[in-house]
mmCIF file of N, CA and C in Angstrom:
data_model
loop_
_atom_site.group_PDB
_atom_site.id
_atom_site.type_symbol
_atom_site.label_atom_id
_atom_site.label_comp_id
_atom_site.label_asym_id
_atom_site.label_seq_id
_atom_site.Cartn_x
_atom_site.Cartn_y
_atom_site.Cartn_z
ATOM 1 N N UNK A 26 -0.854 -0.448 15.143
ATOM 2 C CA UNK A 26 0.057 -0.160 16.240
ATOM 3 C C UNK A 26 0.759 1.180 16.069
ATOM 4 N N UNK A 27 0.765 1.729 14.863
ATOM 5 C CA UNK A 27 1.380 3.034 14.616
ATOM 6 C C UNK A 27 0.351 4.139 14.407
ATOM 7 N N UNK A 28 -0.889 3.872 14.773
ATOM 8 C CA UNK A 28 -1.963 4.811 14.502
ATOM 9 C C UNK A 28 -1.720 6.181 15.140
ATOM 10 N N UNK A 29 -1.335 6.218 16.390
ATOM 11 C CA UNK A 29 -1.123 7.502 17.063
ATOM 12 C C UNK A 29 0.026 8.277 16.436
ATOM 13 N N UNK A 30 1.110 7.594 16.100
ATOM 14 C CA UNK A 30 2.253 8.262 15.467
ATOM 15 C C UNK A 30 1.853 8.820 14.100
ATOM 16 N N UNK A 31 1.045 8.081 13.362
ATOM 17 C CA UNK A 31 0.572 8.563 12.067
ATOM 18 C C UNK A 31 -0.303 9.799 12.240
ATOM 19 N N UNK A 32 -1.194 9.782 13.229
ATOM 20 C CA UNK A 32 -2.040 10.950 13.496
ATOM 21 C C UNK A 32 -1.194 12.157 13.863
ATOM 22 N N UNK A 33 -0.189 11.939 14.694
ATOM 23 C CA UNK A 33 0.694 13.032 15.089
ATOM 24 C C UNK A 33 1.442 13.616 13.897
ATOM 25 N N UNK A 34 1.683 12.795 12.884
ATOM 26 C CA UNK A 34 2.367 13.249 11.667
ATOM 27 C C UNK A 34 1.397 13.907 10.685
ATOM 28 N N UNK A 35 0.118 13.986 11.061
ATOM 29 C CA UNK A 35 -0.866 14.642 10.209
ATOM 30 C C UNK A 35 -1.632 13.718 9.287
ATOM 31 N N UNK A 36 -1.433 12.421 9.413
ATOM 32 C CA UNK A 36 -2.153 11.457 8.570
ATOM 33 C C UNK A 36 -3.565 11.292 9.135
ATOM 34 N N UNK A 37 -4.556 11.483 8.282
ATOM 35 C CA UNK A 37 -5.950 11.385 8.708
ATOM 36 C C UNK A 37 -6.558 10.018 8.448
ATOM 37 N N UNK A 38 -6.086 9.351 7.400
ATOM 38 C CA UNK A 38 -6.667 8.067 7.016
ATOM 39 C C UNK A 38 -5.614 7.225 6.315
ATOM 40 N N UNK A 39 -5.687 5.926 6.541
ATOM 41 C CA UNK A 39 -4.800 4.977 5.873
ATOM 42 C C UNK A 39 -5.683 4.059 5.034
ATOM 43 N N UNK A 40 -5.432 4.050 3.726
ATOM 44 C CA UNK A 40 -6.158 3.164 2.827
ATOM 45 C C UNK A 40 -5.234 2.034 2.412
ATOM 46 N N UNK A 41 -5.689 0.829 2.621
ATOM 47 C CA UNK A 41 -4.958 -0.353 2.180
ATOM 48 C C UNK A 41 -5.780 -0.947 1.049
ATOM 49 N N UNK A 42 -5.166 -1.059 -0.106
ATOM 50 C CA UNK A 42 -5.904 -1.638 -1.216
ATOM 51 C C UNK A 42 -5.031 -2.661 -1.922
ATOM 52 N N UNK A 43 -5.696 -3.540 -2.638
ATOM 53 C CA UNK A 43 -4.963 -4.462 -3.488
ATOM 54 C C UNK A 43 -5.852 -4.863 -4.651
ATOM 55 N N UNK A 44 -5.224 -5.445 -5.649
ATOM 56 C CA UNK A 44 -5.954 -5.914 -6.818
ATOM 57 C C UNK A 44 -6.666 -7.191 -6.385
ATOM 58 N N UNK A 45 -7.900 -7.001 -5.978
ATOM 59 C CA UNK A 45 -8.710 -8.108 -5.481
ATOM 60 C C UNK A 45 -10.165 -7.661 -5.499
ATOM 61 N N UNK A 46 -11.070 -8.569 -5.159
ATOM 62 C CA UNK A 46 -12.474 -8.207 -5.174
ATOM 63 C C UNK A 46 -12.910 -7.665 -3.805
ATOM 64 N N UNK A 47 -14.018 -6.914 -3.772
ATOM 65 C CA UNK A 47 -14.471 -6.299 -2.528
ATOM 66 C C UNK A 47 -14.745 -7.291 -1.396
ATOM 67 N N UNK A 48 -15.269 -8.466 -1.710
ATOM 68 C CA UNK A 48 -15.560 -9.447 -0.657
ATOM 69 C C UNK A 48 -14.293 -9.904 0.051
ATOM 70 N N UNK A 49 -13.229 -10.109 -0.708
ATOM 71 C CA UNK A 49 -11.959 -10.520 -0.111
ATOM 72 C C UNK A 49 -11.413 -9.399 0.769
ATOM 73 N N UNK A 50 -11.480 -8.165 0.291
ATOM 74 C CA UNK A 50 -10.955 -7.045 1.064
ATOM 75 C C UNK A 50 -11.768 -6.830 2.338
ATOM 76 N N UNK A 51 -13.077 -7.014 2.258
ATOM 77 C CA UNK A 51 -13.912 -6.884 3.448
ATOM 78 C C UNK A 51 -13.548 -7.955 4.475
ATOM 79 N N UNK A 52 -13.399 -9.191 4.017
ATOM 80 C CA UNK A 52 -13.044 -10.284 4.924
ATOM 81 C C UNK A 52 -11.663 -10.064 5.534
ATOM 82 N N UNK A 53 -10.729 -9.565 4.740
ATOM 83 C CA UNK A 53 -9.378 -9.307 5.233
ATOM 84 C C UNK A 53 -9.413 -8.208 6.299
ATOM 85 N N UNK A 54 -10.202 -7.171 6.045
ATOM 86 C CA UNK A 54 -10.338 -6.093 7.027
ATOM 87 C C UNK A 54 -10.928 -6.592 8.334
ATOM 88 N N UNK A 55 -11.936 -7.446 8.240
ATOM 89 C CA UNK A 55 -12.533 -8.024 9.450
ATOM 90 C C UNK A 55 -11.514 -8.874 10.190
ATOM 91 N N UNK A 56 -10.746 -9.666 9.456
ATOM 92 C CA UNK A 56 -9.723 -10.514 10.055
ATOM 93 C C UNK A 56 -8.658 -9.678 10.767
ATOM 94 N N UNK A 57 -8.341 -8.518 10.204
ATOM 95 C CA UNK A 57 -7.300 -7.668 10.782
ATOM 96 C C UNK A 57 -7.837 -6.728 11.862
ATOM 97 N N UNK A 58 -9.134 -6.723 12.095
ATOM 98 C CA UNK A 58 -9.726 -5.921 13.168
ATOM 99 C C UNK A 58 -9.604 -4.423 12.959
ATOM 100 N N UNK A 59 -9.852 -3.957 11.737
ATOM 101 C CA UNK A 59 -9.669 -2.537 11.449
ATOM 102 C C UNK A 59 -10.882 -1.671 11.799
ATOM 103 N N UNK A 60 -11.991 -2.278 12.143
ATOM 104 C CA UNK A 60 -13.201 -1.515 12.452
ATOM 105 C C UNK A 60 -12.916 -0.520 13.580
ATOM 106 N N UNK A 61 -13.301 0.737 13.353
ATOM 107 C CA UNK A 61 -13.091 1.763 14.363
ATOM 108 C C UNK A 61 -11.703 2.388 14.337
ATOM 109 N N UNK A 62 -10.866 1.946 13.408
ATOM 110 C CA UNK A 62 -9.517 2.516 13.308
ATOM 111 C C UNK A 62 -9.475 3.517 12.154
ATOM 112 N N UNK A 63 -8.316 4.080 11.901
ATOM 113 C CA UNK A 63 -8.134 5.006 10.788
ATOM 114 C C UNK A 63 -7.826 4.273 9.481
ATOM 115 N N UNK A 64 -7.884 2.935 9.523
ATOM 116 C CA UNK A 64 -7.534 2.103 8.371
ATOM 117 C C UNK A 64 -8.794 1.614 7.667
ATOM 118 N N UNK A 65 -8.784 1.701 6.347
ATOM 119 C CA UNK A 65 -9.849 1.150 5.520
ATOM 120 C C UNK A 65 -9.217 0.252 4.466
ATOM 121 N N UNK A 66 -9.846 -0.865 4.191
ATOM 122 C CA UNK A 66 -9.386 -1.766 3.140
ATOM 123 C C UNK A 66 -10.281 -1.561 1.920
ATOM 124 N N UNK A 67 -9.659 -1.393 0.763
ATOM 125 C CA UNK A 67 -10.372 -1.064 -0.463
ATOM 126 C C UNK A 67 -9.933 -2.014 -1.573
ATOM 127 N N UNK A 68 -10.884 -2.401 -2.406
ATOM 128 C CA UNK A 68 -10.589 -3.300 -3.526
ATOM 129 C C UNK A 68 -10.310 -2.507 -4.797
ATOM 130 N N UNK A 69 -9.421 -3.035 -5.617
ATOM 131 C CA UNK A 69 -9.116 -2.493 -6.946
ATOM 132 C C UNK A 69 -9.230 -3.663 -7.931
ATOM 133 N N UNK A 70 -10.454 -4.176 -8.128
ATOM 134 C CA UNK A 70 -10.621 -5.433 -8.874
ATOM 135 C C UNK A 70 -10.118 -5.415 -10.311
ATOM 136 N N UNK A 71 -10.187 -4.290 -10.988
ATOM 137 C CA UNK A 71 -9.721 -4.220 -12.379
ATOM 138 C C UNK A 71 -8.341 -3.570 -12.479
ATOM 139 N N UNK A 72 -7.716 -3.317 -11.340
ATOM 140 C CA UNK A 72 -6.384 -2.692 -11.268
ATOM 141 C C UNK A 72 -6.366 -1.283 -11.852
ATOM 142 N N UNK A 73 -7.507 -0.607 -11.850
ATOM 143 C CA UNK A 73 -7.568 0.749 -12.400
ATOM 144 C C UNK A 73 -6.674 1.717 -11.616
ATOM 145 N N UNK A 74 -6.768 1.691 -10.300
ATOM 146 C CA UNK A 74 -5.928 2.577 -9.485
ATOM 147 C C UNK A 74 -4.458 2.191 -9.612
ATOM 148 N N UNK A 75 -4.193 0.914 -9.590
ATOM 149 C CA UNK A 75 -2.820 0.414 -9.725
ATOM 150 C C UNK A 75 -2.182 0.932 -11.015
ATOM 151 N N UNK A 76 -2.916 0.859 -12.097
ATOM 152 C CA UNK A 76 -2.401 1.331 -13.391
ATOM 153 C C UNK A 76 -2.273 2.852 -13.408
ATOM 154 N N UNK A 77 -3.252 3.557 -12.838
ATOM 155 C CA UNK A 77 -3.206 5.023 -12.821
ATOM 156 C C UNK A 77 -2.007 5.529 -12.024
ATOM 157 N N UNK A 78 -1.615 4.794 -11.003
ATOM 158 C CA UNK A 78 -0.460 5.168 -10.180
ATOM 159 C C UNK A 78 0.846 4.604 -10.727
ATOM 160 N N UNK A 79 0.766 3.885 -11.842
ATOM 161 C CA UNK A 79 1.933 3.248 -12.469
ATOM 162 C C UNK A 79 2.633 2.299 -11.488
ATOM 163 N N UNK A 80 1.833 1.509 -10.783
ATOM 164 C CA UNK A 80 2.376 0.577 -9.797
ATOM 165 C C UNK A 80 2.070 -0.876 -10.145
ATOM 166 N N UNK A 81 1.740 -1.133 -11.398
ATOM 167 C CA UNK A 81 1.497 -2.508 -11.824
ATOM 168 C C UNK A 81 2.835 -3.240 -11.938
ATOM 169 N N UNK A 82 2.904 -4.407 -11.348
ATOM 170 C CA UNK A 82 4.132 -5.200 -11.391
ATOM 171 C C UNK A 82 4.309 -5.759 -12.803
ATOM 172 N N UNK A 83 5.446 -5.438 -13.396
ATOM 173 C CA UNK A 83 5.724 -5.881 -14.761
ATOM 174 C C UNK A 83 6.954 -6.777 -14.832
ATOM 175 N N UNK A 84 7.541 -7.065 -13.702
ATOM 176 C CA UNK A 84 8.701 -7.959 -13.644
ATOM 177 C C UNK A 84 8.300 -9.308 -14.230
ATOM 178 N N UNK A 85 9.188 -9.972 -14.972
ATOM 179 C CA UNK A 85 8.813 -11.245 -15.601
ATOM 180 C C UNK A 85 8.509 -12.362 -14.606
ATOM 181 N N UNK A 86 8.866 -12.183 -13.347
ATOM 182 C CA UNK A 86 8.616 -13.234 -12.363
ATOM 183 C C UNK A 86 7.148 -13.519 -12.115
ATOM 184 N N UNK A 87 6.348 -12.516 -11.711
ATOM 185 C CA UNK A 87 4.946 -12.805 -11.397
ATOM 186 C C UNK A 87 4.139 -13.428 -12.526
ATOM 187 N N UNK A 88 4.209 -12.921 -13.785
ATOM 188 C CA UNK A 88 3.410 -13.581 -14.824
ATOM 189 C C UNK A 88 3.800 -15.045 -15.036
ATOM 190 N N UNK A 89 5.061 -15.357 -14.805
ATOM 191 C CA UNK A 89 5.497 -16.740 -15.025
ATOM 192 C C UNK A 89 4.877 -17.699 -14.022
ATOM 193 N N UNK A 90 4.363 -17.169 -12.906
ATOM 194 C CA UNK A 90 3.693 -18.029 -11.928
ATOM 195 C C UNK A 90 2.195 -17.724 -11.866
ATOM 196 N N UNK A 91 1.699 -17.004 -12.876
ATOM 197 C CA UNK A 91 0.266 -16.768 -12.968
ATOM 198 C C UNK A 91 -0.256 -15.568 -12.216
ATOM 199 N N UNK A 92 0.606 -14.665 -11.783
ATOM 200 C CA UNK A 92 0.143 -13.480 -11.056
ATOM 201 C C UNK A 92 0.281 -12.284 -11.993
ATOM 202 N N UNK A 93 -0.671 -12.132 -12.882
ATOM 203 C CA UNK A 93 -0.621 -11.068 -13.878
ATOM 204 C C UNK A 93 -1.443 -9.882 -13.372
ATOM 205 N N UNK A 94 -0.879 -8.679 -13.493
ATOM 206 C CA UNK A 94 -1.597 -7.478 -13.082
ATOM 207 C C UNK A 94 -1.504 -7.180 -11.610
ATOM 208 N N UNK A 95 -0.613 -7.835 -10.923
ATOM 209 C CA UNK A 95 -0.449 -7.620 -9.486
ATOM 210 C C UNK A 95 0.098 -6.223 -9.221
ATOM 211 N N UNK A 96 -0.222 -5.681 -8.074
ATOM 212 C CA UNK A 96 0.238 -4.364 -7.670
ATOM 213 C C UNK A 96 1.563 -4.474 -6.917
ATOM 214 N N UNK A 97 2.442 -3.511 -7.160
ATOM 215 C CA UNK A 97 3.688 -3.452 -6.402
ATOM 216 C C UNK A 97 3.373 -3.158 -4.942
ATOM 217 N N UNK A 98 4.297 -3.488 -4.070
ATOM 218 C CA UNK A 98 4.170 -3.152 -2.644
ATOM 219 C C UNK A 98 4.673 -1.714 -2.503
ATOM 220 N N UNK A 99 3.752 -0.800 -2.248
ATOM 221 C CA UNK A 99 4.134 0.596 -2.155
ATOM 222 C C UNK A 99 3.273 1.316 -1.131
ATOM 223 N N UNK A 100 3.706 2.506 -0.767
ATOM 224 C CA UNK A 100 2.925 3.382 0.100
ATOM 225 C C UNK A 100 3.115 4.791 -0.415
ATOM 226 N N UNK A 101 2.056 5.569 -0.302
ATOM 227 C CA UNK A 101 2.184 6.965 -0.692
ATOM 228 C C UNK A 101 1.494 7.841 0.332
ATOM 229 N N UNK A 102 1.980 9.055 0.426
ATOM 230 C CA UNK A 102 1.381 10.061 1.296
ATOM 231 C C UNK A 102 0.893 11.179 0.397
ATOM 232 N N UNK A 103 -0.404 11.436 0.445
ATOM 233 C CA UNK A 103 -0.995 12.481 -0.379
ATOM 234 C C UNK A 103 -1.662 13.512 0.527
ATOM 235 N N UNK A 104 -1.555 14.762 0.131
ATOM 236 C CA UNK A 104 -2.200 15.857 0.834
ATOM 237 C C UNK A 104 -3.019 16.628 -0.188
ATOM 238 N N UNK A 105 -4.319 16.700 0.042
ATOM 239 C CA UNK A 105 -5.227 17.391 -0.870
ATOM 240 C C UNK A 105 -5.042 16.944 -2.320
ATOM 241 N N UNK A 106 -4.840 15.650 -2.511
ATOM 242 C CA UNK A 106 -4.719 15.079 -3.846
ATOM 243 C C UNK A 106 -3.331 15.140 -4.458
ATOM 244 N N UNK A 107 -2.397 15.785 -3.786
ATOM 245 C CA UNK A 107 -1.017 15.860 -4.277
ATOM 246 C C UNK A 107 -0.163 14.803 -3.589
ATOM 247 N N UNK A 108 0.498 13.979 -4.379
ATOM 248 C CA UNK A 108 1.369 12.953 -3.809
ATOM 249 C C UNK A 108 2.651 13.615 -3.317
ATOM 250 N N UNK A 109 2.895 13.497 -2.025
ATOM 251 C CA UNK A 109 4.079 14.096 -1.402
ATOM 252 C C UNK A 109 5.216 13.093 -1.283
ATOM 253 N N UNK A 110 4.865 11.834 -1.003
ATOM 254 C CA UNK A 110 5.859 10.766 -0.837
ATOM 255 C C UNK A 110 5.334 9.516 -1.519
ATOM 256 N N UNK A 111 6.185 8.861 -2.278
ATOM 257 C CA UNK A 111 5.864 7.564 -2.875
ATOM 258 C C UNK A 111 7.068 6.667 -2.643
ATOM 259 N N UNK A 112 6.841 5.580 -1.921
ATOM 260 C CA UNK A 112 7.933 4.652 -1.633
ATOM 261 C C UNK A 112 7.515 3.254 -2.065
ATOM 262 N N UNK A 113 8.381 2.620 -2.846
ATOM 263 C CA UNK A 113 8.108 1.290 -3.380
ATOM 264 C C UNK A 113 9.105 0.311 -2.784
ATOM 265 N N UNK A 114 8.603 -0.798 -2.288
ATOM 266 C CA UNK A 114 9.464 -1.861 -1.772
ATOM 267 C C UNK A 114 9.629 -2.897 -2.869
ATOM 268 N N UNK A 115 10.773 -2.864 -3.507
ATOM 269 C CA UNK A 115 11.078 -3.835 -4.548
ATOM 270 C C UNK A 115 12.588 -3.869 -4.741
ATOM 271 N N UNK A 116 13.060 -4.933 -5.315
ATOM 272 C CA UNK A 116 14.470 -5.072 -5.630
ATOM 273 C C UNK A 116 14.610 -5.755 -6.976
ATOM 274 N N UNK A 117 15.816 -5.770 -7.531
ATOM 275 C CA UNK A 117 16.020 -6.354 -8.858
ATOM 276 C C UNK A 117 15.513 -7.799 -8.981
ATOM 277 N N UNK A 118 15.744 -8.597 -7.962
ATOM 278 C CA UNK A 118 15.278 -9.985 -7.991
ATOM 279 C C UNK A 118 14.136 -10.220 -7.006
ATOM 280 N N UNK A 119 13.545 -9.138 -6.527
ATOM 281 C CA UNK A 119 12.467 -9.213 -5.546
ATOM 282 C C UNK A 119 11.394 -8.185 -5.910
ATOM 283 N N UNK A 120 10.670 -8.415 -7.005
ATOM 284 C CA UNK A 120 9.713 -7.419 -7.473
ATOM 285 C C UNK A 120 8.550 -7.177 -6.511
ATOM 286 N N UNK A 121 8.278 -8.113 -5.625
ATOM 287 C CA UNK A 121 7.180 -7.947 -4.683
ATOM 288 C C UNK A 121 7.619 -7.314 -3.369
ATOM 289 N N UNK A 122 8.912 -7.103 -3.193
ATOM 290 C CA UNK A 122 9.399 -6.492 -1.962
ATOM 291 C C UNK A 122 9.304 -7.389 -0.752
ATOM 292 N N UNK A 123 9.216 -8.685 -0.977
ATOM 293 C CA UNK A 123 9.074 -9.624 0.140
ATOM 294 C C UNK A 123 10.297 -9.661 1.050
ATOM 295 N N UNK A 124 11.487 -9.517 0.470
ATOM 296 C CA UNK A 124 12.716 -9.603 1.267
ATOM 297 C C UNK A 124 12.916 -8.380 2.147
ATOM 298 N N UNK A 125 12.495 -7.214 1.667
ATOM 299 C CA UNK A 125 12.678 -5.990 2.436
ATOM 300 C C UNK A 125 11.531 -5.025 2.153
ATOM 301 N N UNK A 126 10.413 -5.161 2.887
ATOM 302 C CA UNK A 126 9.276 -4.278 2.667
ATOM 303 C C UNK A 126 9.372 -2.961 3.437
ATOM 304 N N UNK A 127 10.484 -2.712 4.105
ATOM 305 C CA UNK A 127 10.585 -1.596 5.049
ATOM 306 C C UNK A 127 10.246 -0.229 4.460
ATOM 307 N N UNK A 128 10.545 0.021 3.203
ATOM 308 C CA UNK A 128 10.273 1.337 2.617
ATOM 309 C C UNK A 128 8.796 1.685 2.642
ATOM 310 N N UNK A 129 7.939 0.671 2.551
ATOM 311 C CA UNK A 129 6.504 0.931 2.466
ATOM 312 C C UNK A 129 5.742 0.586 3.751
ATOM 313 N N UNK A 130 6.453 0.245 4.793
ATOM 314 C CA UNK A 130 5.802 -0.010 6.081
ATOM 315 C C UNK A 130 5.578 1.306 6.819
ATOM 316 N N UNK A 131 4.747 1.288 7.841
ATOM 317 C CA UNK A 131 4.396 2.511 8.570
ATOM 318 C C UNK A 131 5.627 3.254 9.077
ATOM 319 N N UNK A 132 6.583 2.548 9.630
ATOM 320 C CA UNK A 132 7.765 3.211 10.188
ATOM 321 C C UNK A 132 8.538 3.960 9.101
ATOM 322 N N UNK A 133 8.701 3.327 7.929
ATOM 323 C CA UNK A 133 9.395 3.968 6.819
ATOM 324 C C UNK A 133 8.638 5.176 6.294
ATOM 325 N N UNK A 134 7.325 5.064 6.241
ATOM 326 C CA UNK A 134 6.524 6.189 5.772
ATOM 327 C C UNK A 134 6.541 7.336 6.775
ATOM 328 N N UNK A 135 6.498 7.027 8.047
ATOM 329 C CA UNK A 135 6.575 8.086 9.061
ATOM 330 C C UNK A 135 7.872 8.872 8.918
ATOM 331 N N UNK A 136 8.960 8.157 8.711
ATOM 332 C CA UNK A 136 10.253 8.804 8.526
ATOM 333 C C UNK A 136 10.232 9.716 7.288
ATOM 334 N N UNK A 137 9.649 9.225 6.211
ATOM 335 C CA UNK A 137 9.578 10.001 4.971
ATOM 336 C C UNK A 137 8.658 11.217 5.120
ATOM 337 N N UNK A 138 7.540 11.038 5.790
ATOM 338 C CA UNK A 138 6.588 12.137 5.992
ATOM 339 C C UNK A 138 7.232 13.232 6.844
ATOM 340 N N UNK A 139 7.930 12.842 7.876
ATOM 341 C CA UNK A 139 8.589 13.827 8.738
ATOM 342 C C UNK A 139 9.691 14.570 8.003
ATOM 343 N N UNK A 140 10.241 13.959 6.962
ATOM 344 C CA UNK A 140 11.305 14.579 6.179
ATOM 345 C C UNK A 140 10.809 15.460 5.044
ATOM 346 N N UNK A 141 9.499 15.563 4.863
ATOM 347 C CA UNK A 141 8.940 16.386 3.764
ATOM 348 C C UNK A 141 9.299 17.846 3.947
#
């Protein structure tokens, strides 16, 4: 729903990834109807990208419920390989950003990109 605004801000592609296998990400993309859009869903099964970006969730909450190696809820804007904006949705007692994901949603990123 924010595709045109993202394009106007100079965003060429939106990659959505998570620590999961490719089959799950493909099915999720089909469910979300991303075909033909600027959005691609990508798998990070071994959390290599998550670790390289230092976005692995290390809060004691997730491992205690069996979610080890999960990725933080974040968004970044990169231009020619340089990260210009990195926004993480998390709080002291909300490591997954479930209570307030606004920093990493499209609207929050658009605001941050326009402020670069």
